[in-house]
Amino acid sequence: MQATLDISPLEGGSAICRLREDVFSAPAREVIAQAARNWLDRRRITALELTHHAAHGRALADDGTHYANMVQRVAVVQVRGSQRGVGERVKELYDLVDQAGQMLRQAEQAMPADLAAPNATALGAHWQAGRQFPAMVALAGWLAPLADWPAKASLCLDLLGDETAAAPLLDALLAEILQADAALPALFGAVPNMGARLEQFLALLSGQELPLFAAPDAETLAVPAAGLERRLAGMLARHEMPRFRAGLVDRFQHLLAAHGGLDDGEPPNELSALRSLRKAMAPLPALAQAEAVRAALNRRYARLSTPEAIIALFEPAPGWGLRVAEAFRLHEELEDGAARQNAMKYIAYAFDHRDFLRDFAPAGADRGKLATALRSMVNRSSAAPHRKEVFNRALAGLGAAVDAAAEAERRRMVRSQAGPEDKVTYNGRHYALRNWSPLGLVFGPVPQPPAPEQPCHLHVRIRNPVLTVNFEADATVARVDDGGTVAVRYRCRDKSAERKIKEYFGL
């Protein structure tokens, strides 16, 4: 099924080709990228390459069916609402393309000697001097022998370096590469899920450290074949690259709007991923204030308000009080009216449950503190006044409870005994994991252990009936006993794994 073209009609449209020079413009390339997306992706070229390299243009013309279909689709949209006929516009487009092709061939034949081979200085000099057309033709020619996206992007990064004069041209090309679906894994490496890809884009846009993600059942982190994500991050640190940044935002929005899960599709993990995403987006106006991004985020939240999802989200919590607290939290995050109503229905069901008071909180929990927090949530909520009265009356029935501060501290500091399949990799060798917590772990014995306070890099593998996770950790040695057993404080580098660890320890 062909996507609808988002292009301007003839009357007042800025993306309309009227002269042969218009065929090479950025608005024209946007139209071509939409109309010929599948053809471009199969050949692994961009619209800039198609319009600025004669051999690519001939290849499209020789593919008569696709060429005719593309021109027809563009013409149909462009004449909409005007007095022009489709056939007239089709003929006009063919004539413009023929004229542009002649102009392109002449430019290739008259190529300046300093642009005959990749040369960043010459490219920048021509661009800055206003000779932009030969510069673009030269770049397309340099890219022609390269058969894949990483090679093309690598050439752009090589040419860019600290060069600023040609940055607008290279920015435009990299942004066009980003439009190809197959370019994402080629440029940014393999990631375990869609949420990981979005985290990656957030790090690039914010200038934060790029996250690493462990592949399932892997001993090491997934490493991109081309390793370009770090070069792209370095590029964004040195150059503005407005089109590439806009391309990342556009890609972010389309991925967020897709139907696949951010994590594994399970509602608790999806909600955790959504909350992390929303928090990370907040400092980035290009995302946080984008209406399309906000709408896509809200649709994902709404999917978690179905009865099935709500049961999966809240029923595992120990006690009705915690379930209601989580339901109120979700209710405040939802913007869709029907979704908010579903969350409120669950809250009402919980308060009306016959075991609400008896099973309000697990043993040792601070019932009074939880009841106070719930009362505040009730009074701030959009629930109807009669419902608020019922909710507060149920909470008033709770007596004074045991202070849970000691229990909370115990849970924060608890260590879990490791199992036989839990391993730590240090300096390329595997060692048994003895015990661990969200803050520290003990492994060994190590024949030549590191010294106390020495920083080290670890790969940790956890395999037990409740949790299966691999993660990389930056660690600092706390102590080493006489037998070579090493205790470290660590920081997990994989955000997805960090969430799972906190959930495992009940934090």
Coordinates of C-alpha atoms in Angstrom, one line a residue:
M1 CA 0.0 0.0 0.0
Q2 CA 1.4 3.4 -1.0
A3 CA 1.7 6.2 1.6
T4 CA -0.2 9.4 1.0
L5 CA 2.1 12.1 -0.4
D6 CA 2.4 15.1 1.9
I7 CA 3.2 17.7 -0.7
S8 CA 1.9 21.1 -1.8
P9 CA -0.7 21.7 -4.6
L10 CA 0.1 23.9 -7.5
E11 CA -1.6 27.0 -6.2
G12 CA 0.8 28.6 -3.8
G13 CA 2.9 25.5 -3.2
S14 CA 6.5 26.1 -2.3
A15 CA 7.6 22.6 -3.3
I16 CA 6.6 23.0 -7.0
C17 CA 9.1 22.6 -9.7
R18 CA 8.6 25.3 -12.4
L19 CA 12.2 25.7 -13.6
R20 CA 14.8 23.0 -14.2
E21 CA 16.9 24.4 -11.3
D22 CA 13.9 23.6 -9.0
V23 CA 14.4 19.9 -9.5
F24 CA 17.6 20.0 -7.4
S25 CA 16.1 22.0 -4.5
A26 CA 15.5 20.7 -1.0
P27 CA 11.7 21.0 -1.3
A28 CA 11.8 19.0 -4.6
R29 CA 14.0 16.4 -3.0
E30 CA 11.4 16.0 -0.1
V31 CA 8.7 15.3 -2.7
I32 CA 11.0 12.8 -4.5
A33 CA 11.9 11.1 -1.3
Q34 CA 8.2 10.5 -0.6
A35 CA 7.2 9.4 -4.1
A36 CA 10.2 7.2 -4.7
R37 CA 10.8 5.9 -1.1
N38 CA 10.8 2.2 -1.9
W39 CA 12.9 2.6 -5.1
L40 CA 15.4 4.7 -3.3
D41 CA 15.7 2.3 -0.3
R42 CA 16.2 -0.7 -2.6
R43 CA 19.1 1.0 -4.3
R44 CA 20.4 2.5 -1.0
I45 CA 20.5 6.1 -2.3
T46 CA 19.0 9.4 -1.2
A47 CA 17.0 11.9 -3.1
L48 CA 20.0 14.1 -3.2
E49 CA 22.1 11.4 -4.9
L50 CA 19.3 10.7 -7.3
T51 CA 18.9 14.3 -8.4
H52 CA 22.7 15.0 -8.5
H53 CA 24.1 11.9 -10.2
A54 CA 23.2 11.3 -13.9
A55 CA 23.6 7.5 -13.7
H56 CA 21.0 7.3 -10.9
G57 CA 18.6 9.4 -12.9
R58 CA 19.1 7.1 -15.9
A59 CA 18.4 4.0 -13.8
L60 CA 15.1 5.5 -12.6
A61 CA 14.1 6.5 -16.2
D62 CA 15.0 2.9 -17.4
D63 CA 12.7 1.5 -14.7
G64 CA 9.7 2.8 -16.6
T65 CA 6.9 1.5 -14.4
H66 CA 8.2 3.0 -11.2
Y67 CA 9.2 6.2 -12.9
A68 CA 5.8 6.7 -14.5
N69 CA 4.0 5.8 -11.3
M70 CA 6.1 8.3 -9.3
V71 CA 5.4 11.1 -11.7
Q72 CA 1.7 10.3 -11.9
R73 CA 1.4 10.3 -8.1
V74 CA 3.1 13.7 -7.8
A75 CA 1.1 15.2 -10.6
V76 CA -2.3 14.0 -9.1
V77 CA -1.6 15.7 -5.8
Q78 CA -0.1 18.9 -7.3
V79 CA -3.1 19.7 -9.6
R80 CA -5.7 19.1 -6.8
G81 CA -7.8 22.2 -6.4
S82 CA -6.5 23.8 -9.6
Q83 CA -7.7 24.2 -13.2
R84 CA -4.8 22.1 -14.5
G85 CA -5.2 18.6 -15.7
V86 CA -3.1 15.7 -14.5
G87 CA -1.9 14.9 -18.0
E88 CA -0.7 18.4 -18.5
R89 CA 1.3 18.4 -15.3
V90 CA 2.7 15.0 -16.1
K91 CA 4.1 16.3 -19.4
E92 CA 5.5 19.3 -17.6
L93 CA 7.3 17.2 -15.0
Y94 CA 8.8 15.0 -17.7
D95 CA 10.1 18.0 -19.6
L96 CA 11.5 19.6 -16.4
V97 CA 13.3 16.3 -15.5
D98 CA 14.8 16.1 -19.0
Q99 CA 16.1 19.6 -18.8
A100 CA 17.5 19.1 -15.4
G101 CA 19.2 15.9 -16.6
Q102 CA 20.9 17.8 -19.4
M103 CA 22.0 20.5 -16.9
L104 CA 23.4 17.7 -14.6
R105 CA 25.3 16.0 -17.4
Q106 CA 26.9 19.3 -18.3
A107 CA 28.0 19.9 -14.7
E108 CA 29.5 16.4 -14.5
Q109 CA 31.5 17.0 -17.6
A110 CA 32.7 20.4 -16.4
M111 CA 33.6 19.2 -12.9
P112 CA 36.4 21.3 -11.3
A113 CA 39.7 19.4 -10.9
D114 CA 39.8 19.9 -7.1
L115 CA 36.4 18.1 -6.8
A116 CA 37.4 15.1 -8.8
A117 CA 38.0 13.1 -5.6
P118 CA 36.8 13.5 -2.0
N119 CA 38.3 16.7 -0.7
A120 CA 36.8 18.4 2.4
T121 CA 38.6 21.7 1.9
A122 CA 37.6 22.0 -1.8
L123 CA 34.0 21.0 -1.1
G124 CA 33.8 23.7 1.7
A125 CA 35.4 26.3 -0.5
H126 CA 33.0 25.8 -3.4
W127 CA 30.0 25.7 -1.1
Q128 CA 31.1 28.9 0.7
A129 CA 31.8 30.7 -2.6
G130 CA 28.2 30.1 -3.8
R131 CA 29.1 27.2 -6.2
Q132 CA 26.7 24.9 -4.5
F133 CA 25.5 23.0 -7.5
P134 CA 28.9 21.6 -8.5
A135 CA 29.6 20.9 -4.9
M136 CA 26.4 18.7 -4.6
V137 CA 27.2 17.0 -7.9
A138 CA 30.7 16.2 -6.8
L139 CA 29.4 14.8 -3.4
A140 CA 26.9 12.6 -5.2
G141 CA 29.6 11.3 -7.5
W142 CA 31.9 10.5 -4.5
L143 CA 29.0 8.5 -3.0
A144 CA 28.1 6.6 -6.1
P145 CA 30.6 3.7 -5.7
L146 CA 29.6 3.2 -2.0
A147 CA 27.0 0.4 -1.7
D148 CA 25.7 0.7 1.8
W149 CA 24.5 3.3 4.3
P150 CA 27.4 3.1 6.8
A151 CA 29.9 3.7 4.0
K152 CA 28.0 6.7 2.8
A153 CA 27.6 8.2 6.3
S154 CA 31.3 7.5 7.1
L155 CA 32.3 9.5 4.0
C156 CA 30.1 12.4 5.2
L157 CA 31.6 12.3 8.7
D158 CA 35.2 12.1 7.2
L159 CA 34.5 15.1 5.0
L160 CA 32.9 17.0 7.9
G161 CA 35.5 16.6 10.6
D162 CA 36.1 20.1 11.9
E163 CA 35.1 21.6 8.5
T164 CA 32.2 24.0 8.8
A165 CA 31.9 25.5 5.4
A166 CA 30.2 22.5 3.8
A167 CA 28.3 21.5 7.0
P168 CA 24.9 22.5 5.5
L169 CA 25.4 20.1 2.5
L170 CA 26.6 17.2 4.7
D171 CA 23.8 17.9 7.2
A172 CA 21.2 17.6 4.4
L173 CA 22.6 14.4 3.1
L174 CA 22.9 12.7 6.5
A175 CA 19.3 13.8 7.2
E176 CA 18.2 12.1 4.0
I177 CA 20.1 8.9 4.9
L178 CA 18.2 8.9 8.2
Q179 CA 14.9 8.7 6.3
A180 CA 15.6 5.1 5.1
D181 CA 14.3 2.4 7.4
A182 CA 17.3 0.1 6.7
A183 CA 19.6 2.9 7.7
L184 CA 18.7 2.8 11.4
P185 CA 20.3 -0.5 12.4
A186 CA 23.1 0.2 9.8
L187 CA 24.0 3.5 11.4
F188 CA 23.1 3.0 15.1
G189 CA 23.6 -0.7 15.6
A190 CA 21.4 -3.5 16.9
V191 CA 19.2 -2.8 20.0
P192 CA 16.9 -5.1 21.9
N193 CA 13.7 -3.2 21.5
M194 CA 12.1 0.0 20.3
G195 CA 12.4 1.7 23.6
A196 CA 16.2 1.2 23.4
R197 CA 16.3 2.9 20.0
L198 CA 14.3 5.9 21.4
E199 CA 16.7 6.1 24.4
Q200 CA 19.5 6.2 21.9
F201 CA 17.9 9.1 20.0
L202 CA 17.3 10.9 23.2
A203 CA 21.0 10.6 24.1
L204 CA 22.0 12.0 20.7
L205 CA 19.6 14.9 20.9
S206 CA 20.5 15.8 24.5
G207 CA 24.3 15.3 24.2
Q208 CA 24.2 12.7 27.0
E209 CA 26.3 9.5 27.1
L210 CA 25.0 6.9 24.7
P211 CA 23.4 4.0 26.4
L212 CA 24.6 0.4 25.9
F213 CA 22.2 -2.5 25.6
A214 CA 22.8 -6.1 26.3
A215 CA 21.3 -8.5 23.8
P216 CA 19.3 -11.4 25.3
D217 CA 21.5 -14.3 26.4
A218 CA 24.6 -12.5 25.3
E219 CA 27.8 -12.3 27.3
T220 CA 28.7 -8.9 25.8
L221 CA 26.8 -5.8 24.8
A222 CA 25.4 -5.5 21.3
V223 CA 28.0 -3.6 19.3
P224 CA 27.0 -1.8 16.0
A225 CA 28.7 -3.3 13.0
A226 CA 29.8 0.2 11.7
G227 CA 30.2 1.8 15.1
L228 CA 28.9 5.1 13.7
E229 CA 26.6 6.1 16.6
R230 CA 29.5 7.5 18.6
R231 CA 30.9 9.3 15.5
L232 CA 27.5 10.8 15.0
A233 CA 27.3 11.9 18.6
G234 CA 30.7 13.5 18.2
M235 CA 29.5 15.3 15.1
L236 CA 26.5 16.7 17.0
A237 CA 28.8 17.9 19.7
R238 CA 30.8 19.9 17.2
H239 CA 28.2 21.1 14.7
E240 CA 24.7 22.4 14.8
M241 CA 23.4 20.0 12.1
P242 CA 19.8 21.3 12.2
R243 CA 18.4 19.0 9.5
F244 CA 19.9 15.9 11.0
R245 CA 18.5 16.8 14.4
A246 CA 15.1 17.4 12.9
G247 CA 15.4 14.0 11.2
L248 CA 16.1 12.4 14.6
V249 CA 13.0 14.1 16.0
D250 CA 10.9 12.9 13.1
R251 CA 12.2 9.4 13.4
F252 CA 11.6 9.5 17.2
Q253 CA 8.0 10.5 16.6
H254 CA 7.3 7.8 14.0
L255 CA 8.8 5.1 16.2
L256 CA 6.8 6.2 19.1
A257 CA 3.6 6.2 17.0
A258 CA 4.3 2.6 15.8
H259 CA 2.4 -0.4 17.1
G260 CA 5.2 -2.4 18.6
G261 CA 6.0 -2.4 22.3
L262 CA 8.8 -0.2 23.8
D263 CA 10.0 -3.1 25.9
D264 CA 8.7 -6.6 25.9
G265 CA 5.0 -5.7 25.6
E266 CA 4.1 -6.6 29.2
P267 CA 2.1 -3.7 30.7
P268 CA 4.4 -3.1 33.8
N269 CA 7.5 -2.9 31.6
E270 CA 5.7 -0.8 29.0
L271 CA 4.6 1.7 31.7
S272 CA 8.1 1.8 33.2
A273 CA 9.6 2.5 29.8
L274 CA 7.0 5.2 29.1
R275 CA 7.7 7.0 32.3
S276 CA 11.4 7.0 31.7
L277 CA 10.8 8.2 28.2
R278 CA 8.6 11.1 29.3
K279 CA 11.1 12.2 32.0
A280 CA 14.0 12.1 29.5
M281 CA 12.0 14.1 27.0
A282 CA 11.1 16.9 29.3
P283 CA 14.3 19.0 28.9
L284 CA 14.1 18.7 25.1
P285 CA 11.5 21.2 23.7
A286 CA 11.9 19.7 20.2
L287 CA 10.3 16.6 21.6
A288 CA 8.3 17.6 24.7
Q289 CA 6.5 20.4 22.9
A290 CA 6.0 18.6 19.6
E291 CA 2.2 17.9 19.2
A292 CA 2.8 14.7 17.2
V293 CA 5.2 13.3 19.8
R294 CA 2.8 14.2 22.6
A295 CA -0.1 12.6 20.8
A296 CA 1.9 9.4 20.1
L297 CA 2.9 9.2 23.8
N298 CA -0.7 9.7 24.9
R299 CA -1.8 6.9 22.7
R300 CA 0.7 4.5 24.2
Y301 CA -0.5 5.5 27.7
A302 CA -4.1 4.9 26.7
R303 CA -3.3 1.4 25.6
L304 CA -2.4 0.7 29.3
S305 CA -5.9 1.6 30.5
T306 CA -7.7 -1.4 29.1
P307 CA -9.1 -3.8 31.8
E308 CA -6.6 -6.5 30.9
A309 CA -3.7 -4.0 31.1
I310 CA -4.9 -2.5 34.4
I311 CA -5.1 -6.0 36.0
A312 CA -1.5 -6.8 34.8
L313 CA -0.3 -3.4 36.1
F314 CA -1.8 -3.3 39.6
E315 CA -2.9 -6.7 40.8
P316 CA 0.7 -7.9 41.5
A317 CA 1.1 -5.0 44.1
P318 CA 1.0 -6.3 47.7
G319 CA -2.2 -4.8 49.1
W320 CA -5.0 -2.6 47.9
G321 CA -3.4 0.6 49.1
L322 CA -0.4 0.3 46.8
R323 CA -2.7 -0.8 43.9
V324 CA -4.8 2.3 44.4
A325 CA -1.8 4.5 44.7
E326 CA -0.4 3.2 41.4
A327 CA -3.8 3.6 39.8
F328 CA -4.1 7.2 40.9
R329 CA -0.6 7.9 39.5
L330 CA -1.5 6.4 36.2
H331 CA -4.8 8.4 36.2
E332 CA -2.9 11.6 36.6
E333 CA -0.6 10.7 33.7
L334 CA -3.4 9.9 31.3
E335 CA -4.7 12.6 29.0
D336 CA -7.3 10.6 27.1
G337 CA -10.7 11.0 28.6
A338 CA -11.8 7.4 28.1
A339 CA -8.5 6.1 29.5
R340 CA -8.8 8.3 32.6
Q341 CA -12.3 6.9 33.1
N342 CA -11.0 3.3 32.9
A343 CA -8.4 4.0 35.6
M344 CA -11.0 5.7 37.8
K345 CA -13.3 2.7 37.5
Y346 CA -10.5 0.4 38.8
I347 CA -10.0 2.9 41.7
A348 CA -13.7 2.8 42.6
Y349 CA -13.6 -1.0 42.4
A350 CA -10.7 -1.2 44.7
F351 CA -12.2 1.1 47.4
D352 CA -15.5 -1.0 47.2
H353 CA -13.7 -4.3 47.6
R354 CA -14.7 -6.2 50.7
D355 CA -11.1 -6.9 51.6
F356 CA -9.9 -3.3 51.1
L357 CA -9.2 -2.6 54.8
R358 CA -8.0 -6.1 55.7
D359 CA -5.6 -6.3 52.8
F360 CA -4.7 -2.6 52.6
A361 CA -0.9 -3.1 52.9
P362 CA 1.6 -5.9 53.5
A363 CA 2.8 -6.7 56.9
G364 CA 5.3 -4.1 58.2
A365 CA 4.2 -1.4 55.9
D366 CA 3.4 2.1 57.2
R367 CA -0.3 2.0 56.8
G368 CA -0.9 5.5 58.2
K369 CA 1.6 7.1 55.8
L370 CA 0.1 5.2 52.8
A371 CA -3.4 6.3 53.9
T372 CA -2.4 9.9 54.2
A373 CA -0.8 9.8 50.7
L374 CA -3.9 8.2 49.3
R375 CA -6.1 10.9 50.9
S376 CA -4.1 13.6 49.2
M377 CA -4.4 11.7 45.9
V378 CA -8.2 11.5 46.3
N379 CA -8.6 15.1 47.0
R380 CA -6.4 16.2 44.1
S381 CA -8.1 13.9 41.7
S382 CA -10.9 14.7 39.2
A383 CA -13.2 12.1 40.8
A384 CA -16.8 13.2 41.3
P385 CA -17.5 14.7 44.8
H386 CA -19.6 11.7 45.9
R387 CA -16.8 9.3 44.9
K388 CA -14.3 11.4 46.9
E389 CA -16.6 11.2 49.9
V390 CA -16.8 7.3 49.6
F391 CA -13.0 7.1 49.1
N392 CA -12.1 9.3 52.1
R393 CA -14.6 7.4 54.3
A394 CA -12.9 4.1 53.5
L395 CA -9.5 5.6 54.3
A396 CA -10.8 7.0 57.6
G397 CA -11.6 3.5 58.7
L398 CA -7.9 2.7 58.8
G399 CA -6.4 2.8 62.3
A400 CA -2.9 3.8 63.2
A401 CA -0.3 1.5 61.7
V402 CA 3.3 0.4 62.3
D403 CA 6.1 2.7 61.3
A404 CA 7.7 1.2 58.2
A405 CA 10.9 3.2 58.1
A406 CA 13.0 0.3 59.3
E407 CA 11.4 -2.1 56.8
A408 CA 12.0 0.3 54.0
E409 CA 15.6 0.7 54.9
R410 CA 16.0 -3.1 55.1
R411 CA 14.6 -3.5 51.6
R412 CA 16.8 -0.7 50.3
M413 CA 19.9 -2.4 51.6
V414 CA 18.9 -6.1 51.1
R415 CA 21.4 -8.3 49.3
S416 CA 20.3 -11.3 47.2
Q417 CA 22.3 -14.5 47.3
A418 CA 23.5 -15.4 43.8
G419 CA 22.6 -18.6 42.0
P420 CA 24.9 -21.1 40.3
E421 CA 24.4 -19.5 36.8
D422 CA 25.1 -15.9 38.0
K423 CA 28.5 -14.7 36.7
V424 CA 30.7 -11.6 36.6
T425 CA 33.2 -11.1 33.8
Y426 CA 36.3 -9.1 34.8
N427 CA 39.3 -8.6 32.6
G428 CA 38.0 -11.2 30.1
R429 CA 37.5 -14.0 32.7
H430 CA 34.3 -15.3 34.3
Y431 CA 33.9 -15.4 38.1
A432 CA 31.1 -16.6 40.3
L433 CA 28.8 -13.9 41.7
R434 CA 28.4 -14.4 45.4
N435 CA 25.7 -11.9 46.3
W436 CA 24.5 -8.6 45.0
S437 CA 22.2 -5.6 45.5
P438 CA 21.2 -2.6 43.4
L439 CA 24.3 -0.8 44.7
G440 CA 27.0 -3.4 45.2
L441 CA 28.1 -7.0 44.4
V442 CA 30.7 -9.6 45.5
F443 CA 32.5 -11.9 43.2
G444 CA 35.5 -14.2 43.0
P445 CA 37.8 -15.4 44.1
V446 CA 40.1 -13.6 41.7
P447 CA 43.7 -14.8 41.4
Q448 CA 45.1 -11.3 40.9
P449 CA 42.4 -9.0 42.4
P450 CA 42.2 -5.3 41.8
A451 CA 43.2 -2.9 44.7
P452 CA 40.6 -1.1 46.9
E453 CA 39.2 2.1 45.3
Q454 CA 40.4 0.9 41.9
P455 CA 37.8 1.6 39.1
C456 CA 37.0 -1.4 36.9
H457 CA 34.5 -2.4 34.2
L458 CA 32.4 -5.5 34.7
H459 CA 29.9 -7.5 32.7
V460 CA 27.2 -9.1 35.0
R461 CA 24.9 -12.0 34.1
I462 CA 22.0 -12.9 36.3
R463 CA 20.0 -16.1 35.6
N464 CA 17.3 -17.1 38.1
P465 CA 13.6 -18.0 37.9
V466 CA 12.5 -14.4 38.5
L467 CA 15.1 -12.3 36.7
T468 CA 17.2 -12.8 33.6
V469 CA 19.4 -9.9 32.7
N470 CA 22.9 -9.0 31.3
F471 CA 24.4 -5.6 31.9
E472 CA 27.6 -3.7 31.8
A473 CA 28.7 -1.9 35.0
D474 CA 31.2 0.8 36.0
A475 CA 32.5 -0.3 39.4
T476 CA 34.8 0.8 42.2
V477 CA 36.5 -1.8 44.4
A478 CA 35.3 -1.4 48.1
R479 CA 37.3 -4.2 49.6
V480 CA 39.2 -7.5 48.8
D481 CA 39.5 -10.3 51.4
D482 CA 42.4 -12.6 51.9
G483 CA 41.0 -15.2 49.6
G484 CA 40.7 -12.8 46.6
T485 CA 36.9 -12.3 46.9
V486 CA 36.2 -8.8 45.6
A487 CA 33.4 -6.4 46.8
V488 CA 32.5 -3.5 44.6
R489 CA 30.1 -0.6 44.4
Y490 CA 28.7 -0.4 40.9
R491 CA 26.6 1.7 38.5
C492 CA 24.6 -0.1 35.8
R493 CA 25.2 1.4 32.3
D494 CA 22.1 -0.2 30.7
K495 CA 18.9 1.8 31.7
S496 CA 16.6 -1.0 30.7
A497 CA 18.5 -3.4 32.9
E498 CA 18.6 -0.9 35.8
R499 CA 14.8 -0.7 35.8
K500 CA 14.5 -4.4 36.0
I501 CA 17.0 -4.6 38.9
K502 CA 15.1 -2.0 40.9
E503 CA 11.8 -3.8 40.3
Y504 CA 13.5 -7.1 41.3
F505 CA 14.6 -5.6 44.6
G506 CA 11.2 -3.9 45.1
L507 CA 12.6 -0.3 44.9

